[in-house]
Each structure stands twice: as structure tokens, then as C-alpha cells.
CSV table of C-alpha atoms and ligand atoms in Angstrom, one decimal:
chain,number,residue,atom,x,y,z
A,1,UNK,CA,0.0,0.0,0.0
A,2,UNK,CA,1.2,3.5,-0.8
A,3,UNK,CA,0.4,6.2,1.8
A,4,UNK,CA,0.7,9.9,1.7
A,5,UNK,CA,1.0,11.5,5.2
A,6,UNK,CA,0.4,15.2,5.4
A,7,UNK,CA,2.3,17.4,7.9
A,8,UNK,CA,5.8,18.3,8.9
A,9,UNK,CA,6.2,18.2,12.7
A,10,UNK,CA,7.1,15.8,15.5
A,11,UNK,CA,3.7,14.3,15.4
A,12,UNK,CA,4.1,13.4,11.7
A,13,UNK,CA,7.6,12.0,12.2
A,14,UNK,CA,6.2,9.7,14.9
A,15,UNK,CA,3.3,8.6,12.6
A,16,UNK,CA,5.7,8.1,9.7
A,17,UNK,CA,8.1,6.1,11.9
A,18,UNK,CA,5.3,3.8,13.0
A,19,UNK,CA,3.8,3.5,9.5
A,20,UNK,CA,7.2,2.7,8.0
A,21,UNK,CA,7.4,-0.4,10.4
A,22,UNK,CA,4.3,-1.9,8.8
A,23,UNK,CA,4.9,-4.9,6.5
A,24,UNK,CA,2.1,-3.6,4.4
A,25,UNK,CA,3.7,-0.4,3.3
A,26,UNK,CA,5.2,-0.2,-0.1
A,27,UNK,CA,5.8,3.5,-0.4
A,28,UNK,CA,5.4,6.2,2.3
A,29,UNK,CA,5.4,9.8,1.3
A,30,UNK,CA,5.3,12.8,3.7
A,31,UNK,CA,4.2,16.2,2.5
A,32,UNK,CA,6.2,18.4,3.2
A,33,UNK,CA,7.9,16.4,6.0
A,34,UNK,CA,11.2,17.3,7.7
A,35,UNK,CA,14.8,16.0,8.0
A,36,UNK,CA,13.6,13.2,10.2
A,37,UNK,CA,10.7,11.9,8.1
A,38,UNK,CA,13.2,11.7,5.2
A,39,UNK,CA,14.8,8.7,7.0
A,40,UNK,CA,11.6,6.7,7.0
A,41,UNK,CA,9.9,7.7,3.8
A,42,UNK,CA,10.1,10.2,0.9
A,43,UNK,CA,9.5,13.8,1.5
A,44,UNK,CA,7.3,15.7,-1.1
A,45,UNK,CA,7.5,19.4,-1.5
A,46,UNK,CA,3.8,20.1,-1.5
A,47,UNK,CA,1.6,22.6,0.3
A,48,UNK,CA,-1.1,20.6,2.1
A,49,UNK,CA,-3.6,23.5,1.9
A,50,UNK,CA,-3.4,23.3,-1.9
A,51,UNK,CA,-5.9,20.5,-2.5
A,52,UNK,CA,-5.4,20.5,-6.3
A,53,UNK,CA,-1.7,19.8,-5.7
A,54,UNK,CA,-2.5,17.0,-3.3
A,55,UNK,CA,-4.9,15.6,-5.8
A,56,UNK,CA,-2.4,15.6,-8.6
A,57,UNK,CA,0.2,14.0,-6.4
A,58,UNK,CA,-2.2,11.3,-5.2
A,59,UNK,CA,-3.3,10.5,-8.8
A,60,UNK,CA,0.3,10.5,-10.2
A,61,UNK,CA,1.8,8.3,-7.5
A,62,UNK,CA,-0.7,5.5,-7.0
A,63,UNK,CA,-1.5,6.6,-3.5
A,64,UNK,CA,-4.0,4.3,-1.7
A,65,UNK,CA,-4.6,6.2,1.5
A,66,UNK,CA,-4.0,9.8,2.8
A,67,UNK,CA,-3.4,10.4,6.5
A,68,UNK,CA,-3.8,14.0,7.7
A,69,UNK,CA,-1.6,15.1,10.7
A,70,UNK,CA,-2.5,18.7,11.4
A,71,UNK,CA,-5.9,20.3,11.8
A,72,UNK,CA,-5.7,23.1,9.1
A,73,UNK,CA,-6.3,20.9,6.0
A,74,UNK,CA,-9.2,19.1,7.9
A,75,UNK,CA,-10.8,22.4,8.9
A,76,UNK,CA,-10.4,23.6,5.3
A,77,UNK,CA,-12.3,20.4,4.1
A,78,UNK,CA,-9.7,18.1,2.6
A,79,UNK,CA,-11.9,15.1,3.3
A,80,UNK,CA,-14.9,16.6,1.6
A,81,UNK,CA,-12.7,17.6,-1.3
A,82,UNK,CA,-11.7,14.0,-1.8
A,83,UNK,CA,-15.2,12.7,-1.5
A,84,UNK,CA,-16.5,15.1,-4.1
A,85,UNK,CA,-13.8,14.3,-6.7
A,86,UNK,CA,-14.9,11.3,-8.7
A,87,UNK,CA,-11.3,10.1,-9.2
A,88,UNK,CA,-10.5,10.4,-5.5
A,89,UNK,CA,-13.6,9.3,-3.7
A,90,UNK,CA,-12.4,5.7,-3.3
A,91,UNK,CA,-9.1,6.8,-1.7
A,92,UNK,CA,-9.7,7.0,2.1
A,93,UNK,CA,-8.5,10.0,4.0
A,94,UNK,CA,-7.9,9.5,7.7
A,95,UNK,CA,-9.4,12.5,9.4
A,96,UNK,CA,-12.9,14.0,9.9
A,97,UNK,CA,-15.0,15.8,7.3
A,98,UNK,CA,-15.2,19.6,7.4
A,99,UNK,CA,-18.3,19.4,9.6
A,100,UNK,CA,-16.5,17.1,12.1
A,101,UNK,CA,-13.5,19.3,12.1
A,102,UNK,CA,-15.6,22.1,13.5
A,103,UNK,CA,-15.2,20.4,16.8
A,104,UNK,CA,-11.8,22.0,16.8
A,105,UNK,CA,-12.5,24.9,14.4
A,106,UNK,CA,-15.2,26.5,16.4
A,107,UNK,CA,-15.4,26.6,20.2
A,108,UNK,CA,-19.1,27.5,20.1
A,109,UNK,CA,-19.8,24.5,17.9
A,110,UNK,CA,-18.0,22.2,20.2
A,111,UNK,CA,-19.8,23.6,23.3
A,112,UNK,CA,-23.2,23.2,21.6
A,113,UNK,CA,-22.3,19.7,20.6
A,114,UNK,CA,-21.4,18.8,24.3
A,115,UNK,CA,-24.6,20.4,25.5
A,116,UNK,CA,-26.7,18.5,23.0
A,117,UNK,CA,-25.2,15.2,23.9
A,118,UNK,CA,-24.9,15.7,27.7
A,119,UNK,CA,-21.1,15.6,27.8
A,120,UNK,CA,-19.7,17.1,31.0
A,121,UNK,CA,-17.9,20.5,30.3
A,122,UNK,CA,-17.6,23.9,31.9
A,123,UNK,CA,-20.7,26.2,32.0
A,124,UNK,CA,-20.5,28.8,29.2
A,125,UNK,CA,-22.0,31.6,27.2
A,126,UNK,CA,-21.2,32.7,23.7
A,127,UNK,CA,-21.1,36.4,22.6
A,128,UNK,CA,-20.5,38.7,19.7
A,129,UNK,CA,-19.8,42.4,19.5
A,130,UNK,CA,-23.6,43.0,19.4
A,131,UNK,CA,-24.0,41.1,22.7
A,132,UNK,CA,-21.0,42.6,24.5
A,133,UNK,CA,-23.3,43.9,27.3
A,134,UNK,CA,-24.7,40.5,27.8
A,135,UNK,CA,-21.1,39.2,27.9
A,136,UNK,CA,-20.3,41.6,30.7
A,137,UNK,CA,-23.4,40.4,32.6
A,138,UNK,CA,-22.5,36.8,32.1
A,139,UNK,CA,-19.0,37.5,33.5
A,140,UNK,CA,-20.7,38.9,36.7
A,141,UNK,CA,-22.4,35.5,37.2
A,142,UNK,CA,-19.0,33.7,37.3
A,143,UNK,CA,-16.2,33.9,39.8
A,144,UNK,CA,-12.5,34.5,39.2
A,145,UNK,CA,-10.5,33.3,37.2
A,146,UNK,CA,-12.4,34.1,34.0
A,147,UNK,CA,-11.8,32.0,30.8
A,148,UNK,CA,-12.3,33.7,27.4
A,149,UNK,CA,-12.0,31.7,24.2
A,150,UNK,CA,-11.8,33.0,20.7
A,151,UNK,CA,-14.4,30.9,18.7
A,152,UNK,CA,-12.1,30.2,15.7
A,153,UNK,CA,-8.6,28.9,15.3
A,154,UNK,CA,-6.0,31.3,16.7
A,155,UNK,CA,-2.8,29.3,16.5
A,156,UNK,CA,-3.2,28.0,20.0
A,157,UNK,CA,-3.3,31.5,21.4
A,158,UNK,CA,-7.0,32.2,21.5
A,159,UNK,CA,-7.6,31.3,25.2
A,160,UNK,CA,-7.2,34.0,27.9
A,161,UNK,CA,-7.5,33.4,31.6
A,162,UNK,CA,-8.0,36.6,33.6
A,163,UNK,CA,-7.8,36.8,37.4
A,164,UNK,CA,-9.7,40.1,37.6
A,165,UNK,CA,-13.2,40.9,36.4
A,166,UNK,CA,-12.1,44.3,35.1
A,167,UNK,CA,-9.3,42.6,33.0
A,168,UNK,CA,-11.8,40.1,31.7
A,169,UNK,CA,-14.1,42.9,30.5
A,170,UNK,CA,-11.2,44.7,28.8
A,171,UNK,CA,-10.1,41.5,27.1
A,172,UNK,CA,-13.6,40.6,26.0
A,173,UNK,CA,-13.9,44.1,24.4
A,174,UNK,CA,-10.5,43.7,22.8
A,175,UNK,CA,-11.4,40.4,21.3
A,176,UNK,CA,-14.9,41.3,20.1
A,177,UNK,CA,-14.6,44.9,19.1
A,178,UNK,CA,-10.9,45.4,18.4
A,179,UNK,CA,-10.5,42.0,16.7
A,180,UNK,CA,-7.6,40.9,18.9
A,181,UNK,CA,-7.4,37.6,17.1
A,182,UNK,CA,-8.8,38.8,13.8
A,183,UNK,CA,-12.0,37.1,12.7
A,184,UNK,CA,-11.3,34.2,15.0
A,185,UNK,CA,-12.5,36.3,17.9
A,186,UNK,CA,-15.7,37.7,16.2
A,187,UNK,CA,-17.4,35.3,18.6
A,188,UNK,CA,-16.1,34.6,22.1
A,189,UNK,CA,-17.0,31.7,24.4
A,190,UNK,CA,-16.8,32.7,28.1
A,191,UNK,CA,-16.4,29.7,30.4
A,192,UNK,CA,-16.5,28.8,34.0
A,193,UNK,CA,-13.0,27.9,35.2
A,194,UNK,CA,-12.4,24.3,36.0
A,195,UNK,CA,-9.9,23.6,38.8
A,196,UNK,CA,-8.1,20.3,38.5
A,197,UNK,CA,-5.3,18.5,36.6
A,198,UNK,CA,-5.3,18.2,32.8
A,199,UNK,CA,-4.7,15.2,30.6
A,200,UNK,CA,-5.3,14.2,27.0
A,201,UNK,CA,-7.2,11.2,25.9
A,202,UNK,CA,-7.0,10.1,22.3
A,203,UNK,CA,-9.6,8.1,20.4
A,204,UNK,CA,-9.4,6.6,17.0
A,205,UNK,CA,-12.9,6.1,15.5
A,206,UNK,CA,-14.4,4.8,12.2
A,207,UNK,CA,-17.6,6.7,12.9
A,208,UNK,CA,-19.3,3.6,14.5
A,209,UNK,CA,-16.6,1.9,16.6
A,210,UNK,CA,-13.7,3.4,18.5
A,211,UNK,CA,-10.5,2.5,20.2
A,212,UNK,CA,-9.2,4.5,23.2
A,213,UNK,CA,-5.5,5.0,22.7
A,214,UNK,CA,-3.1,5.4,25.6
A,215,UNK,CA,-3.6,8.6,27.7
A,216,UNK,CA,-0.9,11.3,27.9
A,217,UNK,CA,-0.1,14.5,29.6
A,218,UNK,CA,1.8,17.3,28.0
A,219,UNK,CA,3.7,20.3,29.5
A,220,UNK,CA,2.6,23.4,27.7
A,221,UNK,CA,4.5,26.2,29.5
A,222,UNK,CA,8.0,27.2,28.5
A,223,UNK,CA,9.4,27.4,32.0
A,224,UNK,CA,10.2,25.0,34.8
A,225,UNK,CA,7.3,24.2,37.2
A,226,UNK,CA,4.7,25.1,34.5
A,227,UNK,CA,5.6,28.8,34.4
A,228,UNK,CA,5.9,31.4,31.6
A,229,UNK,CA,4.4,31.5,28.2
A,230,UNK,CA,2.3,28.8,26.6
A,231,UNK,CA,4.1,26.7,23.9
A,232,UNK,CA,3.0,24.0,21.5
A,233,UNK,CA,4.2,21.5,24.2
A,234,UNK,CA,7.6,21.0,25.9
A,235,UNK,CA,7.3,17.3,26.7
A,236,UNK,CA,4.9,14.5,27.4
A,237,UNK,CA,4.3,11.4,29.4
A,238,UNK,CA,2.2,8.3,28.8
A,239,UNK,CA,0.5,6.7,30.5
A,240,UNK,CA,-0.8,9.2,33.0
A,241,UNK,CA,-0.7,7.6,36.5
A,242,UNK,CA,-3.9,9.1,37.8
A,243,UNK,CA,-5.9,8.0,34.7
A,244,UNK,CA,-6.5,4.7,36.3
A,245,UNK,CA,-9.2,2.1,35.4
A,246,UNK,CA,-11.8,3.8,37.4
A,247,UNK,CA,-11.2,7.3,35.9
A,248,UNK,CA,-10.9,5.9,32.4
A,249,UNK,CA,-14.2,4.1,32.8
A,250,UNK,CA,-15.8,7.4,33.6
A,251,UNK,CA,-14.1,9.0,30.6
A,252,UNK,CA,-15.4,6.2,28.3
A,253,UNK,CA,-19.0,6.2,29.7
A,254,UNK,CA,-19.5,9.9,30.1
A,255,UNK,CA,-17.4,11.3,27.3
A,256,UNK,CA,-16.1,8.9,24.6
A,257,UNK,CA,-19.3,7.0,24.0
A,258,UNK,CA,-21.6,10.0,23.9
A,259,UNK,CA,-19.1,11.8,21.6
A,260,UNK,CA,-19.0,9.0,19.0
A,261,UNK,CA,-22.7,8.4,19.2
A,262,UNK,CA,-23.4,12.2,19.1
A,263,UNK,CA,-21.3,12.6,15.9
A,264,UNK,CA,-23.3,9.8,14.3
A,265,UNK,CA,-26.6,11.2,15.5
A,266,UNK,CA,-25.7,14.6,14.1
A,267,UNK,CA,-25.0,13.0,10.7
A,268,UNK,CA,-21.3,13.8,10.9
A,269,UNK,CA,-18.8,11.6,9.0
A,270,UNK,CA,-15.9,11.2,11.3
A,271,UNK,CA,-13.2,8.7,10.6
A,272,UNK,CA,-10.0,9.7,12.3
A,273,UNK,CA,-8.5,10.8,15.6
A,274,UNK,CA,-10.4,12.7,18.3
A,275,UNK,CA,-8.2,14.4,20.9
A,276,UNK,CA,-10.1,15.1,24.0
A,277,UNK,CA,-8.5,17.7,26.4
A,278,UNK,CA,-9.8,16.8,29.8
A,279,UNK,CA,-9.7,18.3,33.3
A,280,UNK,CA,-9.8,15.8,36.2
A,281,UNK,CA,-11.9,17.7,38.7
A,282,UNK,CA,-11.8,15.7,42.0
A,283,UNK,CA,-11.9,12.4,40.1
A,284,UNK,CA,-14.5,13.5,37.6
A,285,UNK,CA,-13.6,14.2,33.9
A,286,UNK,CA,-14.8,17.4,32.1
A,287,UNK,CA,-14.0,18.3,28.5
A,288,UNK,CA,-11.9,21.4,28.0
A,289,UNK,CA,-11.6,21.0,24.3
A,290,UNK,CA,-11.8,18.7,21.3
A,291,UNK,CA,-9.1,18.6,18.7
A,292,UNK,CA,-9.6,16.6,15.5
A,293,UNK,CA,-6.1,15.3,15.2
A,294,UNK,CA,-3.4,13.8,17.4
A,295,UNK,CA,-1.6,16.1,19.9
A,296,UNK,CA,2.0,17.2,19.5
A,297,UNK,CA,4.1,16.1,21.5
A,298,UNK,CA,1.6,13.6,22.9
A,299,UNK,CA,1.9,11.6,19.6
A,300,UNK,CA,5.6,11.1,20.3
A,301,UNK,CA,4.7,9.1,23.5
A,302,UNK,CA,1.3,7.6,22.5
A,303,UNK,CA,2.3,6.1,19.1
A,304,UNK,CA,5.5,4.4,20.4
A,305,UNK,CA,3.3,2.6,22.9
A,306,UNK,CA,1.0,1.2,20.2
A,307,UNK,CA,2.0,-2.3,19.2
A,308,UNK,CA,-0.8,-2.9,16.6
A,309,UNK,CA,0.1,-2.3,13.0
A,310,UNK,CA,-1.0,1.3,12.2
A,311,UNK,CA,-1.9,0.5,8.6
A,312,UNK,CA,-4.3,-2.2,9.9
A,313,UNK,CA,-5.8,0.3,12.2
A,314,UNK,CA,-6.2,3.0,9.6
A,315,UNK,CA,-7.6,0.5,7.1
A,316,UNK,CA,-10.2,-0.5,9.6
A,317,UNK,CA,-11.1,3.2,10.2
A,318,UNK,CA,-11.6,3.6,6.5
A,319,UNK,CA,-13.9,0.6,6.1
A,320,UNK,CA,-15.6,0.9,9.5
A,321,UNK,CA,-14.4,-2.4,10.8
A,322,UNK,CA,-12.4,-1.1,13.8
A,323,UNK,CA,-14.3,-3.6,16.0
A,324,UNK,CA,-12.4,-6.4,14.3
A,325,UNK,CA,-9.0,-5.1,15.2
A,326,UNK,CA,-7.3,-5.6,18.5
A,327,UNK,CA,-5.4,-2.6,20.0
A,328,UNK,CA,-2.2,-3.8,21.7
A,329,UNK,CA,-0.4,-1.4,23.9
A,330,UNK,CA,3.1,-1.6,25.3
A,331,UNK,CA,2.9,-1.6,29.1
A,332,UNK,CA,6.1,0.5,29.5
A,333,UNK,CA,6.0,4.2,30.2
A,334,UNK,CA,7.1,6.5,27.4
A,335,UNK,CA,8.3,10.1,27.9
A,336,UNK,CA,9.4,12.7,25.5
A,337,UNK,CA,11.5,15.9,26.1
A,338,UNK,CA,11.2,18.6,23.5
A,339,UNK,CA,14.4,20.5,22.6
A,340,UNK,CA,13.5,24.0,21.4
A,341,UNK,CA,15.3,27.1,20.0
A,342,UNK,CA,16.1,29.9,22.5
A,343,UNK,CA,13.6,32.7,22.2
A,344,UNK,CA,10.7,30.3,21.6
A,345,UNK,CA,7.7,30.8,21.9
A,346,UNK,CA,8.7,34.3,20.9
A,347,UNK,CA,11.1,35.1,18.0
A,348,UNK,CA,14.0,32.6,17.4
A,349,UNK,CA,16.7,31.8,14.9
A,350,UNK,CA,16.5,29.0,12.3
A,351,UNK,CA,19.2,27.3,10.3
A,352,UNK,CA,21.5,26.3,13.1
A,353,UNK,CA,23.4,23.1,12.5
A,354,UNK,CA,22.5,20.1,14.7
A,355,UNK,CA,25.2,17.7,15.8
A,356,UNK,CA,25.3,14.5,17.8
A,357,UNK,CA,22.2,12.8,16.4
A,358,UNK,CA,24.2,9.7,15.5
A,359,UNK,CA,25.4,9.4,19.1
A,360,UNK,CA,21.9,9.1,20.6
A,361,UNK,CA,21.4,5.6,22.2
A,362,UNK,CA,18.3,3.9,23.5
A,363,UNK,CA,15.9,6.8,22.6
A,364,UNK,CA,14.0,7.6,19.5
A,365,UNK,CA,14.5,11.2,18.2
A,366,UNK,CA,11.5,12.6,16.5
A,367,UNK,CA,12.2,15.7,14.4
A,368,UNK,CA,9.8,18.5,15.0
A,369,UNK,CA,11.3,21.6,13.2
A,370,UNK,CA,14.3,20.5,11.2
A,371,UNK,CA,15.5,20.7,7.6
A,372,UNK,CA,17.9,18.7,5.6
A,373,UNK,CA,20.6,20.7,3.8
A,374,UNK,CA,22.7,18.4,1.7
A,375,UNK,CA,23.1,15.9,4.5
A,376,UNK,CA,23.4,18.5,7.3
A,377,UNK,CA,20.4,18.7,9.7
A,378,UNK,CA,19.5,22.3,10.5
A,379,UNK,CA,17.0,23.7,13.0
A,380,UNK,CA,13.9,25.0,11.2
A,381,UNK,CA,11.4,25.8,13.9
A,382,UNK,CA,10.8,26.8,17.6
A,383,UNK,CA,10.4,23.2,18.6
A,384,UNK,CA,13.3,21.3,17.1
A,385,UNK,CA,13.5,17.6,18.3
A,386,UNK,CA,11.5,15.4,20.6
A,387,UNK,CA,13.6,12.8,22.4
A,388,UNK,CA,11.4,9.8,23.4
A,389,UNK,CA,12.5,7.0,25.7
A,390,UNK,CA,10.8,4.0,27.3
A,391,UNK,CA,11.1,3.0,30.9
A,392,UNK,CA,9.6,1.0,33.7
A,393,UNK,CA,8.8,4.3,35.3
A,394,UNK,CA,8.5,7.9,34.4
A,395,UNK,CA,11.8,8.6,36.1
A,396,UNK,CA,13.6,5.9,34.2
A,397,UNK,CA,12.3,7.0,30.8
A,398,UNK,CA,13.1,10.6,31.5
A,399,UNK,CA,16.6,9.8,32.6
A,400,UNK,CA,17.4,8.3,29.2
A,401,UNK,CA,15.8,11.2,27.3
A,402,UNK,CA,17.7,13.7,29.4
A,403,UNK,CA,21.0,11.9,28.8
A,404,UNK,CA,20.5,12.1,25.1
A,405,UNK,CA,19.3,15.7,25.3
A,406,UNK,CA,22.8,16.5,26.5
A,407,UNK,CA,24.4,14.7,23.6
A,408,UNK,CA,22.5,16.4,20.8
A,409,UNK,CA,23.9,19.9,20.2
A,410,UNK,CA,23.0,23.1,18.4
A,411,UNK,CA,23.4,26.8,19.2
A,412,UNK,CA,20.6,28.0,21.4
A,413,UNK,CA,19.3,24.6,22.6
A,414,UNK,CA,16.8,24.8,25.5
A,415,UNK,CA,14.6,22.2,27.2
A,416,UNK,CA,12.7,21.9,30.4
A,417,UNK,CA,14.4,19.7,32.9
A,418,UNK,CA,11.3,18.9,34.9
A,419,UNK,CA,8.9,17.1,32.5
A,420,UNK,CA,6.7,14.8,34.6
A,421,UNK,CA,7.5,16.6,37.8
A,422,UNK,CA,4.0,16.5,39.0
A,423,UNK,CA,3.5,12.8,38.2
A,424,UNK,CA,6.6,11.2,39.6
A,425,UNK,CA,6.1,9.3,42.8
B,501,AMP,P1,-7.8,25.2,24.9
B,501,AMP,O1,-7.2,25.9,23.7
B,501,AMP,O2,-9.3,25.2,24.9
B,501,AMP,O3,-7.2,23.9,25.2
B,501,AMP,O4,-7.4,26.0,26.2
B,501,AMP,C1,-6.0,26.3,26.5
B,501,AMP,C2,-5.7,26.0,27.9
B,501,AMP,O5,-6.5,26.8,28.7
B,501,AMP,C3,-6.1,24.6,28.3
B,501,AMP,O6,-5.1,23.6,28.1
B,501,AMP,C4,-6.3,24.8,29.8
B,501,AMP,O7,-5.1,24.7,30.5
B,501,AMP,C5,-6.9,26.2,29.9
B,501,AMP,N1,-8.3,26.1,30.0
B,501,AMP,C6,-9.2,26.2,28.9
B,501,AMP,N2,-10.5,26.1,29.4
B,501,AMP,C7,-10.4,26.1,30.7
B,501,AMP,C8,-11.4,26.0,31.7
B,501,AMP,N3,-12.7,26.0,31.5
B,501,AMP,N4,-11.0,25.9,33.0
B,501,AMP,C9,-9.7,25.9,33.3
B,501,AMP,N5,-8.7,26.0,32.4
B,501,AMP,C10,-9.1,26.1,31.1
B,502,LIG,N1,0.1,19.4,22.7
B,502,LIG,C1,-1.2,20.0,22.5
B,502,LIG,C2,-1.7,20.0,21.2
B,502,LIG,O1,-1.2,19.3,20.3
B,502,LIG,O2,-2.6,20.8,20.9
């Protein structure tokens, strides 16, 4: 089977690494990929948002399946595009339709979905510039801190948490009236603050059946002890120790089942990953957000723990026979540590030469933001490399990743030294 995987980050390198281990793969292409994906497949210089270019590549290269890593092409409707093209409609695309992708593309849509299907989530209201006054009134009914969310995609920056009511009023005005996040904040969801500990649960669904993949926790802040600015993620751990059988049963009964059933009831074609951001509030799970893709860097710890052939899983997603595949999971813990460029998540330099990759032992290095330059590997993003290790405990896995984090070198290398700090016992 020939597969085209779309994307260029650590998530896609992890997916490509796993796909390439399948006996069933003939050719694996990654568009556009990075210096790491090049080692497990063939990179294709193609803009995934340009669906005509994707179509031409798929037709010209005998592609049998397309796997979409990031949300943007899904939100833009790549699945629908394939279904509407007579020559493409028999080629499965792993990912939800445009309507399904609204679970991530619109906060209001996802909140309405949760309300409709009785899925536990924070109390909320949704407002526009015309209902600014009502927004102020709704804020009065809540207590500090106040959570404001731009309705649309805002590159992970659209959520503000304000301690003071006056600050929340100012930010709400700035989002709705001054277009703080452009058109993404033409609508704002105001939410009750949920106090607890976060984790991510990933589900693979064919629209009828589902598999709950290993749980993971990521570390979003740039600084030690979860301080400083939000990033795409500085490291991740799987499994999450507090996500025990009892907690995961609640997640499955109260959240996963009604989500999959709700999508079907709403007539939404959804064959792909659902990433459920959860808050554990005193032992009870509440949904913070849905994403319609895998997490990054969570993929770099979840995928290495899946023993089942990924091509078998994806094929079952496409033909709705996921109930006939067994999901086998590695019992070991996997941890990943993200090496980033200094300055990130603000401005940073690119093009710095990376050394020591050949000296890494007993870890898997997933490339996040790298570029191949005639055999030299250069930094090409804020997040550069994710170093994943297995262990019998979080501590053991991290020790190995940290040893290798010292060996890899490039100018301006930075990483957090306390990934998993809140989970280690
Ligand atoms: P989101 O983009 O919806 O994942 O929000 C970004 C981050 O804001 C989440 O990872 C949480 O840490 C935090 N957050 C979002 N909604 C809430 C909420 N209702 N209560 C507490 N924290 C929240
Ligand atoms: N690590 C969080 C995300 O992928 O959105």
C-alpha cells in the first residue's frame, strides 16, 4: 500500500516512523515532512492546503490512502474535497469531514455539541460584538478566574485566563470589538474555570466503533514548574498515572461513548482521531476542548506505545471495521522531552546546525522543526527535536531522554528539565 502523510512536525515524524514499520507499506510519502521523516519515507515538497496539488500527487503516484496530521487541512475540508472528486472518492483520507473538524475549528460549535449530547464540560456563554453587554453580565455571574476563548482557530493563542473581572471585561472588548485575534474572535466563548489537573485522551474512530488510545499529559509552559508563556508543548508522558481504570471508565462512559454516538446522530462523517482535552476535577472528567487530530508532543509518546500495525488500524477506520482489530499497547512508560530554539515561543533563529544525532542511544529522536541541507540537519522551527524513551517508570524513561538531550547539540538549545515533575512518585 502507498500512503501519503500530510504534515511536517514531530507528530508526523512519529506517525511516519510507525507506518514505516508496517509490512504492508510499499511507499510512504510525507508532505512536506522534515529531515527526520526523510529517513523513514520520501518527502514531497507540497503545500497541504493546496488540495489540487495534493490531488495531482495522489493520482500521479498511485496513493491508496491519505493520513492527515494537522488540523488546518481538515478544517479547510480536505476530506470533503476527496469525497466530491470522482477520481478520488475511493481513496480513504484518515481525518474527519469539514463538519466534524468544526469540533476544533469552532469553540461554540463544540460547546453546543457537548450540551446537545450531555457531555460534561464547563458552563459557558457565547457572545459577539452585538451582545457585548450580555457578555459583561455573564461574567458577573462567574467567579475568578475568567476563561475567554476566541471561537475560531487562533494558532493556539486564543484562550485567555483573567484573574480580575475588570481585566476580563477589557479583554472581551478587545477580542470582540478590536479583533484581537482577527476574525477568530468575532465570537467569544466565556467559560467557568475548571480547577483540576489536565490530561489528554485520544480516540481513533471509524464513525461507529472506537479505540481509546493510551492517555498522555503534555507540558505546555516554556518554564520549569509550569511557568511562563504557553508553547505547543515541551514534553509529554504516557500513561498518566492518575488516569487509572476507574477514571478511564468514567471517561469512556460519560465522554467517549456520547461523543462518538453524538457525531453519528448529528450525521457527521468522522473517521479519524479525536483528541479530548480533559480536566480531572476531583476524580470526575470534564471536557476542556476537542481537537480533530493527534496532539504534539503527545503523539511522540502515544504512538510508540501502540504495538498494533498502524496500517491495519487505519484501514479498519476507512472501512468501518475497527471492532475487528485488537489494539495492543506496550505496558512500558514513554516520555518525551522537546528540545527548542532559544527565544521560543517568541522570536527565534533558524538554520543552526544540529550535531550528535548519530550518538543518541536507547531513545528515538522525532524531528519537529528540522530541515535537511545536503546531508546536514538544520534547525527549522521553535520546537526542534522530541527525544522519546521507554522505561519501567516515568523517572527511568526521562533519565534516558535527558542523557540524550545533553548529547544532541545546536546553538541556542533549550529544554525543560522537569517534565513529569507532578506525576513522579
Ligand atoms: P484550549 O485551547 O481550549 O485547550 O485552552 C488552552 C488551555 O487553557 C487549556 O489547556 C487549559 O489549561 C486552559 N483552559 C481552557 N479552558 C479552561 C477551563 N474552562 N478551566 C480551566 N482551564 C481552562
Ligand atoms: N500538545 C497540545 C496540542 O497538540 O494541541
